[in-house]
Amino acid sequence: MAPLSNTAVRDIESLVHPYTNLDAFRASGPLVIESGKGVWLHDSMGRPYIDAMAGLWCTALGYGNGELADAAAGQMRKLSFAHLFSGRSHDPAIELAERLKEMAPVPVSKVFFCSSGSEANDSQIKMVWYMNNALGRPNKKKIIARNRAYHGVTIASASLTGLAANHMDFDLPIAGMLHTLCPHHYREALDGESEADFATRLAHELDAMIVREGPDTVAAFIAEPVMGAGGVIVPPETYFEKIGEVCARHDVLMIADEVICGFGRLGKPFGSEVLGFRPDSISVAKAMTSGYLPMGAVMIPQVMYEALLMEGRKLGTFGHGFTYSGHPVAAAVALKTLDIYARDRIFEQVAAKAPQFQARLKALGEHPLVGNARGLGLIGAVELVADKATKRSFDAKKGIGPRAAAFAEAEGLMVRALAGDTLSLCPPLVISPQEIDEVFDRLSRALDLTLDWVTREGLRG
Ligand SMILES: Cc1ncc(COP(=O)(O)O)c(C=O)c1O
């Protein structure tokens, strides 16, 4: 291995990197990214990469957008900070809340701002608990998420996340956070089970869990329309319809975590609209500002807002909020982002580009290493397996997914290796048809190199 550069040593000695094997990292050092334009990134050695992950599922308008930079600079000059505590306000927050209410796929009463997806989901949990106290049902507090869900990493949102790495040795999940089955047809369906039958079984399972726990103890169910970090899992047909009936029957609030799917990823403003999911409450973040500044929000239904009013009368204040709730610079960037989405018909463009993206993705399903190629809109994944016929996975310790992502990186392509040797793709929404082809050409080459490597190492036998 080449000796580490001075920058690498400075990094290793000063930073803790999220989602990184910190021990192995001391030997490998960082990949330092220096600049970005459109869907392209350049590292500190001047090497170009297509970012097929939109950063972390967020830079929907790509890098270096001058209009967003100008919106931020203009707002910083005019009013660089203002808060929303104690009834203070400012125009960017008011206007953004109105715009989100207009766009929402279901009736939204009010909007609460925060700075991340984790904070949005934590706020959801707190408001659900608060609401049920206000409504005189203090035992109705459990929240049901799904295995392989990703809802964030703060203590409560990480508890909803259904991935082992987010729980192990963090003493999570906390009490009252439950996980039901993952709607992953490729992995979880029984032999010969149709998508519709699988969805029926998942709904029965959820129903049985709620009945077992006691419906008067279950407050909410939370779901991503398409699961992202858990493996890009598209639910089986009729899933949300059937799950929705179960939740309605037991008076369980439905929360849509639209942190990835919101703002056009699936070709409509919200992923829920594409999948027949009618949530009560919605979390958003990421593409709301195209990832240019941290911002999240909870889109609150009337029933929850009325409970907040009742608690206000009882307690004298709504004791929740962040310094940066509704930050004016982030709000100004979000407003400009929404303007561009509308002006450039970005969501319609996603719908138009999706067939090409999905066709190239599905074609990778023929590759000897790919057990399952799946996706919707401009999000997708390939799951690498040791044996396609039996769906046998590789030994997780061999790190085939990360190795394949490294081959992609060497080909000038950024993808993300998720648990289960799954490589995800979630490019900026502004990616061109030529760039989509480039993504898949590079990924095919990376998969061939991975195949050569696993064959050489004897890892498929
Ligand atoms: C669906 C979903 N919810 C919540 C989060 C957490 O967001 P953040 O990392 O901004 O806290 C993420 C992050 O990837 C996500 O994908």
CSV table of C-alpha atoms and ligand atoms in Angstrom, one decimal:
chain,number,residue,atom,x,y,z
A,1,MET,CA,0.0,0.0,0.0
A,2,ALA,CA,1.3,3.5,-0.9
A,3,PRO,CA,2.4,5.7,2.0
A,4,LEU,CA,-0.3,8.0,3.3
A,5,SER,CA,-0.3,11.6,2.2
A,6,ASN,CA,0.1,14.4,4.7
A,7,THR,CA,-3.6,15.2,4.3
A,8,ALA,CA,-4.5,11.6,5.0
A,9,VAL,CA,-2.5,11.6,8.2
A,10,ARG,CA,-4.1,14.9,9.3
A,11,ASP,CA,-7.5,13.4,8.7
A,12,ILE,CA,-6.7,10.2,10.5
A,13,GLU,CA,-5.4,12.0,13.5
A,14,SER,CA,-8.3,14.5,13.7
A,15,LEU,CA,-11.6,13.1,12.5
A,16,VAL,CA,-14.1,10.4,13.5
A,17,HIS,CA,-15.8,9.3,10.2
A,18,PRO,CA,-19.4,8.2,10.3
A,19,TYR,CA,-20.2,4.7,9.0
A,20,THR,CA,-16.5,3.8,8.7
A,21,ASN,CA,-14.4,0.9,10.1
A,22,LEU,CA,-12.3,3.2,12.1
A,23,ASP,CA,-9.6,0.6,12.7
A,24,ALA,CA,-9.2,-0.3,9.0
A,25,PHE,CA,-9.4,3.4,8.1
A,26,ARG,CA,-6.2,4.1,9.9
A,27,ALA,CA,-4.4,2.1,7.3
A,28,SER,CA,-6.4,3.1,4.2
A,29,GLY,CA,-6.9,6.8,4.8
A,30,PRO,CA,-9.6,9.0,3.2
A,31,LEU,CA,-10.7,9.7,-0.3
A,32,VAL,CA,-10.6,13.5,-0.3
A,33,ILE,CA,-13.2,15.2,-2.6
A,34,GLU,CA,-12.4,18.7,-3.7
A,35,SER,CA,-15.0,19.9,-6.0
A,36,GLY,CA,-18.3,19.0,-7.8
A,37,LYS,CA,-20.3,20.2,-10.8
A,38,GLY,CA,-23.5,18.6,-12.0
A,39,VAL,CA,-23.3,14.9,-11.4
A,40,TRP,CA,-19.5,14.9,-11.3
A,41,LEU,CA,-17.1,15.0,-8.4
A,42,HIS,CA,-13.3,15.6,-8.5
A,43,ASP,CA,-11.0,14.2,-5.8
A,44,SER,CA,-7.8,15.9,-4.6
A,45,MET,CA,-5.8,14.2,-7.2
A,46,GLY,CA,-8.0,15.6,-10.0
A,47,ARG,CA,-9.7,12.3,-10.7
A,48,PRO,CA,-13.4,12.6,-11.9
A,49,TYR,CA,-16.2,10.4,-10.6
A,50,ILE,CA,-19.9,10.3,-11.5
A,51,ASP,CA,-21.7,10.5,-8.2
A,52,ALA,CA,-24.5,7.9,-8.7
A,53,MET,CA,-25.5,8.4,-5.0
A,54,ALA,CA,-26.3,12.1,-5.1
A,55,GLY,CA,-24.0,12.4,-2.1
A,56,LEU,CA,-26.0,10.6,0.5
A,57,TRP,CA,-29.3,10.4,-1.5
A,58,CYS,CA,-29.6,14.2,-1.3
A,59,THR,CA,-28.0,16.4,-4.0
A,60,ALA,CA,-31.0,16.2,-6.3
A,61,LEU,CA,-29.9,19.2,-8.4
A,62,GLY,CA,-26.3,18.1,-8.6
A,63,TYR,CA,-23.3,20.0,-7.5
A,64,GLY,CA,-22.3,23.6,-7.9
A,65,ASN,CA,-25.7,25.1,-8.7
A,66,GLY,CA,-25.2,28.8,-8.9
A,67,GLU,CA,-28.9,29.7,-8.2
A,68,LEU,CA,-28.8,27.8,-4.9
A,69,ALA,CA,-25.4,29.4,-3.9
A,70,ASP,CA,-26.9,32.9,-4.7
A,71,ALA,CA,-30.0,32.2,-2.7
A,72,ALA,CA,-27.8,31.3,0.3
A,73,ALA,CA,-25.5,34.3,-0.1
A,74,GLY,CA,-28.4,36.7,-0.5
A,75,GLN,CA,-30.2,35.4,2.6
A,76,MET,CA,-27.0,35.5,4.6
A,77,ARG,CA,-26.5,39.1,3.7
A,78,LYS,CA,-30.1,40.0,4.5
A,79,LEU,CA,-30.8,38.0,7.7
A,80,SER,CA,-28.1,35.4,8.4
A,81,PHE,CA,-29.9,33.9,11.5
A,82,ALA,CA,-33.3,34.1,13.1
A,83,HIS,CA,-35.1,31.6,15.2
A,84,LEU,CA,-38.7,30.6,15.6
A,85,PHE,CA,-38.8,30.3,19.4
A,86,SER,CA,-41.3,32.2,21.5
A,87,GLY,CA,-43.4,33.3,18.5
A,88,ARG,CA,-40.5,34.9,16.6
A,89,SER,CA,-40.7,34.4,12.8
A,90,HIS,CA,-39.2,35.3,9.4
A,91,ASP,CA,-40.4,35.2,5.8
A,92,PRO,CA,-38.4,32.3,4.5
A,93,ALA,CA,-39.8,29.9,7.1
A,94,ILE,CA,-43.4,31.1,6.7
A,95,GLU,CA,-43.2,30.8,2.9
A,96,LEU,CA,-41.5,27.4,3.0
A,97,ALA,CA,-44.1,26.0,5.4
A,98,GLU,CA,-46.9,27.3,3.1
A,99,ARG,CA,-45.2,25.7,0.0
A,100,LEU,CA,-44.8,22.4,1.7
A,101,LYS,CA,-48.4,22.4,2.8
A,102,GLU,CA,-49.4,23.1,-0.8
A,103,MET,CA,-47.2,20.3,-2.2
A,104,ALA,CA,-48.2,17.7,0.4
A,105,PRO,CA,-50.0,14.6,-0.9
A,106,VAL,CA,-52.3,14.5,2.2
A,107,PRO,CA,-53.9,17.3,4.2
A,108,VAL,CA,-51.2,18.9,6.4
A,109,SER,CA,-52.1,21.3,9.1
A,110,LYS,CA,-48.7,22.8,10.1
A,111,VAL,CA,-45.0,22.3,9.5
A,112,PHE,CA,-42.3,21.9,12.1
A,113,PHE,CA,-38.7,22.5,11.0
A,114,CYS,CA,-35.5,20.8,12.1
A,115,SER,CA,-32.1,20.1,10.5
A,116,SER,CA,-32.0,16.5,9.6
A,117,GLY,CA,-34.0,13.3,8.9
A,118,SER,CA,-33.1,11.9,12.3
A,119,GLU,CA,-34.4,15.0,14.0
A,120,ALA,CA,-37.6,14.9,11.9
A,121,ASN,CA,-38.2,11.3,13.0
A,122,ASP,CA,-37.3,12.0,16.6
A,123,SER,CA,-39.7,14.9,16.5
A,124,GLN,CA,-42.4,12.7,15.1
A,125,ILE,CA,-42.0,10.3,17.9
A,126,LYS,CA,-42.1,13.0,20.6
A,127,MET,CA,-45.2,14.6,19.0
A,128,VAL,CA,-47.0,11.2,18.8
A,129,TRP,CA,-46.3,10.6,22.5
A,130,TYR,CA,-47.3,14.1,23.4
A,131,MET,CA,-50.5,13.8,21.3
A,132,ASN,CA,-51.5,10.6,23.0
A,133,ASN,CA,-51.0,12.1,26.4
A,134,ALA,CA,-53.1,15.1,25.3
A,135,LEU,CA,-55.8,12.7,24.1
A,136,GLY,CA,-55.9,10.9,27.4
A,137,ARG,CA,-54.4,7.6,26.2
A,138,PRO,CA,-51.0,7.5,28.0
A,139,ASN,CA,-50.4,3.9,27.2
A,140,LYS,CA,-50.7,4.2,23.4
A,141,LYS,CA,-47.0,4.9,22.8
A,142,LYS,CA,-45.3,2.0,21.0
A,143,ILE,CA,-44.0,2.7,17.5
A,144,ILE,CA,-43.7,-0.1,14.9
A,145,ALA,CA,-41.0,0.2,12.2
A,146,ARG,CA,-39.7,-2.6,9.9
A,147,ASN,CA,-36.6,-4.8,9.8
A,148,ARG,CA,-34.1,-3.1,7.5
A,149,ALA,CA,-35.8,0.3,7.9
A,150,TYR,CA,-33.5,3.4,8.1
A,151,HIS,CA,-34.9,6.3,10.0
A,152,GLY,CA,-31.7,7.9,11.4
A,153,VAL,CA,-29.2,7.5,14.2
A,154,THR,CA,-30.3,9.6,17.2
A,155,ILE,CA,-31.4,7.5,20.1
A,156,ALA,CA,-35.1,7.3,19.2
A,157,SER,CA,-34.7,7.3,15.4
A,158,ALA,CA,-31.9,4.7,15.6
A,159,SER,CA,-34.3,2.6,17.6
A,160,LEU,CA,-36.7,2.7,14.7
A,161,THR,CA,-34.0,1.9,12.3
A,162,GLY,CA,-34.0,-1.9,11.8
A,163,LEU,CA,-30.3,-2.5,11.1
A,164,ALA,CA,-28.0,-4.4,13.4
A,165,ALA,CA,-25.1,-2.1,13.1
A,166,ASN,CA,-27.2,0.8,14.4
A,167,HIS,CA,-28.2,-1.1,17.5
A,168,MET,CA,-25.3,-3.4,18.5
A,169,ASP,CA,-23.4,-2.1,21.5
A,170,PHE,CA,-25.3,1.2,21.4
A,171,ASP,CA,-27.8,-0.5,23.8
A,172,LEU,CA,-30.6,0.1,21.3
A,173,PRO,CA,-33.4,-0.1,20.5
A,174,ILE,CA,-35.0,1.6,23.4
A,175,ALA,CA,-38.2,0.1,24.9
A,176,GLY,CA,-41.4,0.5,22.9
A,177,MET,CA,-39.9,0.4,19.5
A,178,LEU,CA,-40.9,-2.7,17.6
A,179,HIS,CA,-40.0,-4.1,14.2
A,180,THR,CA,-42.2,-6.0,11.9
A,181,LEU,CA,-41.3,-7.9,8.7
A,182,CYS,CA,-39.4,-6.3,5.9
A,183,PRO,CA,-41.3,-6.1,2.6
A,184,HIS,CA,-38.5,-7.6,0.5
A,185,HIS,CA,-40.1,-10.1,-1.9
A,186,TYR,CA,-36.7,-11.5,-3.2
A,187,ARG,CA,-35.6,-12.4,0.3
A,188,GLU,CA,-38.7,-12.8,2.4
A,189,ALA,CA,-41.4,-14.2,0.2
A,190,LEU,CA,-42.2,-17.9,0.5
A,191,ASP,CA,-41.6,-20.1,-2.5
A,192,GLY,CA,-44.1,-19.3,-5.2
A,193,GLU,CA,-45.7,-16.5,-3.2
A,194,SER,CA,-47.0,-13.7,-5.4
A,195,GLU,CA,-46.4,-10.1,-4.5
A,196,ALA,CA,-50.0,-9.6,-3.6
A,197,ASP,CA,-50.1,-12.7,-1.4
A,198,PHE,CA,-46.8,-11.6,0.3
A,199,ALA,CA,-48.3,-8.2,1.0
A,200,THR,CA,-51.4,-9.9,2.5
A,201,ARG,CA,-49.1,-12.0,4.8
A,202,LEU,CA,-47.1,-8.9,5.9
A,203,ALA,CA,-50.4,-7.1,6.7
A,204,HIS,CA,-51.5,-10.1,8.7
A,205,GLU,CA,-48.2,-10.1,10.6
A,206,LEU,CA,-48.6,-6.5,11.4
A,207,ASP,CA,-52.1,-7.0,12.6
A,208,ALA,CA,-51.0,-9.9,14.7
A,209,MET,CA,-48.2,-7.8,16.3
A,210,ILE,CA,-50.6,-5.0,17.1
A,211,VAL,CA,-53.1,-7.4,18.6
A,212,ARG,CA,-50.4,-9.2,20.6
A,213,GLU,CA,-49.0,-5.9,22.0
A,214,GLY,CA,-52.5,-4.5,22.6
A,215,PRO,CA,-53.9,-1.9,20.2
A,216,ASP,CA,-54.3,0.5,23.0
A,217,THR,CA,-50.5,0.5,23.4
A,218,VAL,CA,-49.5,1.0,19.8
A,219,ALA,CA,-49.3,4.6,18.6
A,220,ALA,CA,-47.8,4.7,15.2
A,221,PHE,CA,-46.3,2.8,12.3
A,222,ILE,CA,-43.5,4.4,10.3
A,223,ALA,CA,-42.3,3.4,6.8
A,224,GLU,CA,-40.2,4.7,3.9
A,225,PRO,CA,-42.1,4.4,0.7
A,226,VAL,CA,-39.1,2.6,-0.9
A,227,MET,CA,-36.6,1.6,1.8
A,228,GLY,CA,-33.3,3.2,1.1
A,229,ALA,CA,-30.3,2.5,3.3
A,230,GLY,CA,-31.7,-0.9,4.3
A,231,GLY,CA,-31.1,-2.1,0.7
A,232,VAL,CA,-33.4,-0.1,-1.7
A,233,ILE,CA,-36.4,-2.3,-1.1
A,234,VAL,CA,-39.5,-1.7,-3.2
A,235,PRO,CA,-42.6,-3.0,-1.4
A,236,PRO,CA,-44.8,-5.6,-3.1
A,237,GLU,CA,-47.9,-4.5,-5.0
A,238,THR,CA,-50.9,-3.7,-2.7
A,239,TYR,CA,-48.6,-3.5,0.3
A,240,PHE,CA,-49.4,0.0,1.6
A,241,GLU,CA,-53.1,-0.4,0.9
A,242,LYS,CA,-53.2,-3.5,3.1
A,243,ILE,CA,-51.0,-2.1,5.8
A,244,GLY,CA,-53.1,1.1,5.8
A,245,GLU,CA,-56.2,-0.9,6.5
A,246,VAL,CA,-54.6,-2.6,9.5
A,247,CYS,CA,-53.4,0.7,10.9
A,248,ALA,CA,-56.8,2.4,10.4
A,249,ARG,CA,-58.5,-0.6,12.2
A,250,HIS,CA,-56.3,-0.2,15.3
A,251,ASP,CA,-56.2,3.6,15.2
A,252,VAL,CA,-52.4,3.5,14.6
A,253,LEU,CA,-51.0,6.7,13.1
A,254,MET,CA,-49.1,6.2,9.8
A,255,ILE,CA,-45.9,8.1,9.4
A,256,ALA,CA,-44.2,8.3,6.0
A,257,ASP,CA,-40.5,8.8,6.1
A,258,GLU,CA,-40.0,10.6,2.9
A,259,VAL,CA,-36.4,11.6,3.6
A,260,ILE,CA,-35.2,9.9,0.5
A,261,CYS,CA,-38.3,9.5,-1.6
A,262,GLY,CA,-39.6,13.0,-1.1
A,263,PHE,CA,-39.1,15.7,-3.8
A,264,GLY,CA,-39.3,13.6,-6.9
A,265,ARG,CA,-37.1,10.6,-6.5
A,266,LEU,CA,-39.9,8.3,-7.7
A,267,GLY,CA,-41.2,10.7,-10.4
A,268,LYS,CA,-43.9,12.4,-8.3
A,269,PRO,CA,-43.4,15.0,-5.5
A,270,PHE,CA,-43.7,12.3,-2.8
A,271,GLY,CA,-43.0,8.6,-2.9
A,272,SER,CA,-46.2,7.9,-1.0
A,273,GLU,CA,-48.1,9.1,-4.0
A,274,VAL,CA,-46.5,6.5,-6.3
A,275,LEU,CA,-47.0,3.6,-3.9
A,276,GLY,CA,-50.6,4.2,-2.7
A,277,PHE,CA,-49.4,5.1,0.8
A,278,ARG,CA,-51.8,7.5,2.6
A,279,PRO,CA,-49.8,8.7,5.6
A,280,ASP,CA,-51.1,10.9,8.4
A,281,SER,CA,-47.8,12.6,9.1
A,282,ILE,CA,-44.7,13.0,6.9
A,283,SER,CA,-40.9,13.5,7.6
A,284,VAL,CA,-38.8,15.2,4.9
A,285,ALA,CA,-35.2,16.4,4.6
A,286,LYS,CA,-32.3,15.8,2.1
A,287,ALA,CA,-33.7,16.9,-1.3
A,288,MET,CA,-35.7,19.7,0.3
A,289,THR,CA,-32.5,21.8,0.0
A,290,SER,CA,-30.9,19.5,-2.6
A,291,GLY,CA,-28.5,18.7,0.2
A,292,TYR,CA,-27.0,22.2,0.0
A,293,LEU,CA,-27.8,22.9,3.6
A,294,PRO,CA,-29.0,20.7,6.5
A,295,MET,CA,-32.8,20.9,6.8
A,296,GLY,CA,-35.6,18.6,7.8
A,297,ALA,CA,-39.3,19.0,8.5
A,298,VAL,CA,-42.3,17.3,10.0
A,299,MET,CA,-45.6,17.8,8.1
A,300,ILE,CA,-48.1,17.6,10.9
A,301,PRO,CA,-51.7,16.5,10.6
A,302,GLN,CA,-54.6,18.5,12.2
A,303,VAL,CA,-55.2,15.9,14.9
A,304,MET,CA,-51.6,16.2,16.1
A,305,TYR,CA,-51.7,20.0,15.9
A,306,GLU,CA,-54.9,20.2,18.0
A,307,ALA,CA,-53.2,18.0,20.6
A,308,LEU,CA,-50.2,20.4,20.6
A,309,LEU,CA,-52.7,23.2,21.3
A,310,MET,CA,-54.3,21.3,24.1
A,311,GLU,CA,-50.9,20.6,25.7
A,312,GLY,CA,-50.0,24.3,25.3
A,313,ARG,CA,-53.1,25.2,27.3
A,314,LYS,CA,-52.1,22.7,29.9
A,315,LEU,CA,-48.3,23.2,30.1
A,316,GLY,CA,-47.9,26.8,28.9
A,317,THR,CA,-45.4,26.0,26.1
A,318,PHE,CA,-44.5,23.4,23.4
A,319,GLY,CA,-41.2,22.3,24.9
A,320,HIS,CA,-39.5,21.2,21.7
A,321,GLY,CA,-37.5,22.9,19.0
A,322,PHE,CA,-33.9,23.4,17.8
A,323,THR,CA,-31.8,26.4,17.5
A,324,TYR,CA,-31.8,25.9,13.8
A,325,SER,CA,-35.5,25.1,13.4
A,326,GLY,CA,-36.4,26.9,10.2
A,327,HIS,CA,-33.0,28.5,9.7
A,328,PRO,CA,-33.5,31.3,7.3
A,329,VAL,CA,-30.6,30.5,5.1
A,330,ALA,CA,-31.6,26.8,4.8
A,331,ALA,CA,-35.2,27.9,4.2
A,332,ALA,CA,-34.1,30.3,1.4
A,333,VAL,CA,-32.2,27.5,-0.2
A,334,ALA,CA,-35.1,25.2,0.1
A,335,LEU,CA,-37.4,27.7,-1.5
A,336,LYS,CA,-35.1,28.2,-4.4
A,337,THR,CA,-34.8,24.4,-4.7
A,338,LEU,CA,-38.6,24.0,-4.9
A,339,ASP,CA,-38.7,26.9,-7.4
A,340,ILE,CA,-36.2,25.0,-9.6
A,341,TYR,CA,-38.1,21.7,-9.2
A,342,ALA,CA,-41.2,23.4,-10.5
A,343,ARG,CA,-39.7,25.6,-13.2
A,344,ASP,CA,-37.6,22.9,-14.7
A,345,ARG,CA,-40.3,20.2,-14.3
A,346,ILE,CA,-37.7,18.1,-12.5
A,347,PHE,CA,-40.2,15.5,-11.2
A,348,GLU,CA,-41.7,15.0,-14.6
A,349,GLN,CA,-38.2,14.6,-16.0
A,350,VAL,CA,-37.5,11.9,-13.4
A,351,ALA,CA,-40.6,10.0,-14.6
A,352,ALA,CA,-39.4,10.4,-18.2
A,353,LYS,CA,-35.8,9.1,-17.4
A,354,ALA,CA,-36.9,6.3,-15.1
A,355,PRO,CA,-37.6,3.7,-17.8
A,356,GLN,CA,-34.1,4.0,-19.2
A,357,PHE,CA,-32.6,3.9,-15.7
A,358,GLN,CA,-34.7,0.9,-14.7
A,359,ALA,CA,-34.1,-1.0,-18.0
A,360,ARG,CA,-30.3,-0.7,-17.6
A,361,LEU,CA,-30.6,-1.7,-13.9
A,362,LYS,CA,-32.8,-4.7,-14.7
A,363,ALA,CA,-30.3,-5.8,-17.4
A,364,LEU,CA,-27.6,-6.1,-14.7
A,365,GLY,CA,-29.8,-8.8,-13.2
A,366,GLU,CA,-28.3,-11.0,-15.9
A,367,HIS,CA,-24.8,-10.6,-14.5
A,368,PRO,CA,-23.5,-13.8,-12.8
A,369,LEU,CA,-23.0,-12.0,-9.5
A,370,VAL,CA,-26.3,-10.2,-9.3
A,371,GLY,CA,-29.1,-12.1,-7.5
A,372,ASN,CA,-31.6,-9.3,-7.7
A,373,ALA,CA,-31.7,-5.9,-9.5
A,374,ARG,CA,-34.5,-3.7,-8.2
A,375,GLY,CA,-35.6,-0.2,-8.1
A,376,LEU,CA,-38.2,2.5,-8.9
A,377,GLY,CA,-38.0,5.9,-10.4
A,378,LEU,CA,-34.3,7.1,-10.1
A,379,ILE,CA,-33.4,4.8,-7.3
A,380,GLY,CA,-32.1,1.2,-7.6
A,381,ALA,CA,-29.8,-1.5,-6.3
A,382,VAL,CA,-28.1,-4.7,-7.2
A,383,GLU,CA,-27.8,-7.5,-4.6
A,384,LEU,CA,-24.7,-9.6,-5.1
A,385,VAL,CA,-24.9,-13.3,-4.3
A,386,ALA,CA,-22.6,-16.3,-4.3
A,387,ASP,CA,-25.2,-18.5,-6.0
A,388,LYS,CA,-28.0,-17.1,-8.1
A,389,ALA,CA,-30.0,-20.3,-8.2
A,390,THR,CA,-30.2,-20.7,-4.4
A,391,LYS,CA,-29.8,-16.9,-3.6
A,392,ARG,CA,-27.0,-17.9,-1.3
A,393,SER,CA,-25.2,-14.8,0.1
A,394,PHE,CA,-21.5,-14.3,0.4
A,395,ASP,CA,-20.0,-14.6,3.8
A,396,ALA,CA,-20.6,-11.0,5.2
A,397,LYS,CA,-17.0,-10.9,6.6
A,398,LYS,CA,-15.6,-11.2,3.1
A,399,GLY,CA,-16.9,-7.7,2.3
A,400,ILE,CA,-17.9,-8.4,-1.3
A,401,GLY,CA,-20.2,-5.3,-1.5
A,402,PRO,CA,-17.5,-2.9,-0.3
A,403,ARG,CA,-15.0,-4.5,-2.6
A,404,ALA,CA,-17.4,-4.0,-5.6
A,405,ALA,CA,-17.9,-0.4,-4.5
A,406,ALA,CA,-14.1,0.0,-4.5
A,407,PHE,CA,-13.9,-1.4,-8.0
A,408,ALA,CA,-16.6,1.1,-9.1
A,409,GLU,CA,-14.7,3.9,-7.5
A,410,ALA,CA,-11.6,2.9,-9.5
A,411,GLU,CA,-13.8,3.1,-12.6
A,412,GLY,CA,-14.8,6.6,-11.6
A,413,LEU,CA,-18.2,5.8,-10.2
A,414,MET,CA,-19.6,6.5,-6.7
A,415,VAL,CA,-22.1,3.9,-5.5
A,416,ARG,CA,-22.8,2.8,-1.9
A,417,ALA,CA,-22.3,-0.7,-0.5
A,418,LEU,CA,-25.2,-1.4,1.9
A,419,ALA,CA,-25.6,-4.4,4.2
A,420,GLY,CA,-26.2,-7.7,2.4
A,421,ASP,CA,-23.7,-7.0,-0.4
A,422,THR,CA,-26.1,-4.6,-2.0
A,423,LEU,CA,-24.9,-1.7,-4.2
A,424,SER,CA,-27.2,1.2,-4.3
A,425,LEU,CA,-27.8,3.9,-7.0
A,426,CYS,CA,-29.6,7.2,-6.3
A,427,PRO,CA,-28.2,9.7,-8.8
A,428,PRO,CA,-28.9,13.4,-8.8
A,429,LEU,CA,-32.3,13.9,-10.4
A,430,VAL,CA,-30.7,16.1,-13.1
A,431,ILE,CA,-28.6,13.3,-14.5
A,432,SER,CA,-28.8,13.2,-18.3
A,433,PRO,CA,-29.6,10.1,-20.4
A,434,GLN,CA,-26.0,9.9,-21.5
A,435,GLU,CA,-24.8,10.1,-17.9
A,436,ILE,CA,-27.2,7.3,-17.0
A,437,ASP,CA,-25.6,5.1,-19.6
A,438,GLU,CA,-22.2,6.0,-18.3
A,439,VAL,CA,-23.2,5.0,-14.8
A,440,PHE,CA,-24.3,1.6,-15.9
A,441,ASP,CA,-21.3,1.0,-18.3
A,442,ARG,CA,-19.0,1.8,-15.4
A,443,LEU,CA,-21.0,-0.4,-12.9
A,444,SER,CA,-21.0,-3.3,-15.4
A,445,ARG,CA,-17.2,-3.1,-15.6
A,446,ALA,CA,-16.9,-2.9,-11.8
A,447,LEU,CA,-19.1,-6.0,-11.5
A,448,ASP,CA,-16.9,-7.9,-14.0
A,449,LEU,CA,-13.8,-7.0,-12.0
A,450,THR,CA,-15.6,-8.1,-8.8
A,451,LEU,CA,-16.5,-11.4,-10.5
A,452,ASP,CA,-12.9,-11.9,-11.5
A,453,TRP,CA,-11.8,-11.2,-8.0
A,454,VAL,CA,-14.3,-13.5,-6.2
A,455,THR,CA,-13.5,-16.3,-8.7
A,456,ARG,CA,-9.7,-15.9,-8.1
A,457,GLU,CA,-10.3,-15.9,-4.4
A,458,GLY,CA,-12.5,-19.0,-4.6
A,459,LEU,CA,-15.3,-17.2,-2.8
A,460,ARG,CA,-18.2,-18.5,-5.0
A,461,GLY,CA,-17.7,-22.2,-4.5
B,1,LIG,C1,-35.3,7.4,5.0
B,1,LIG,C2,-34.3,8.1,5.9
B,1,LIG,N1,-34.8,8.6,7.1
B,1,LIG,C3,-34.0,9.3,7.9
B,1,LIG,C4,-32.7,9.5,7.6
B,1,LIG,C5,-31.8,10.2,8.6
B,1,LIG,O1,-31.4,11.4,8.1
B,1,LIG,P1,-30.1,12.2,8.6
B,1,LIG,O2,-28.9,11.4,8.2
B,1,LIG,O3,-30.3,13.5,7.9
B,1,LIG,O4,-30.3,12.3,10.1
B,1,LIG,C6,-32.1,9.0,6.4
B,1,LIG,C7,-30.7,9.1,6.1
B,1,LIG,O5,-30.2,8.6,5.1
B,1,LIG,C8,-33.0,8.3,5.6
B,1,LIG,O6,-32.6,7.7,4.4
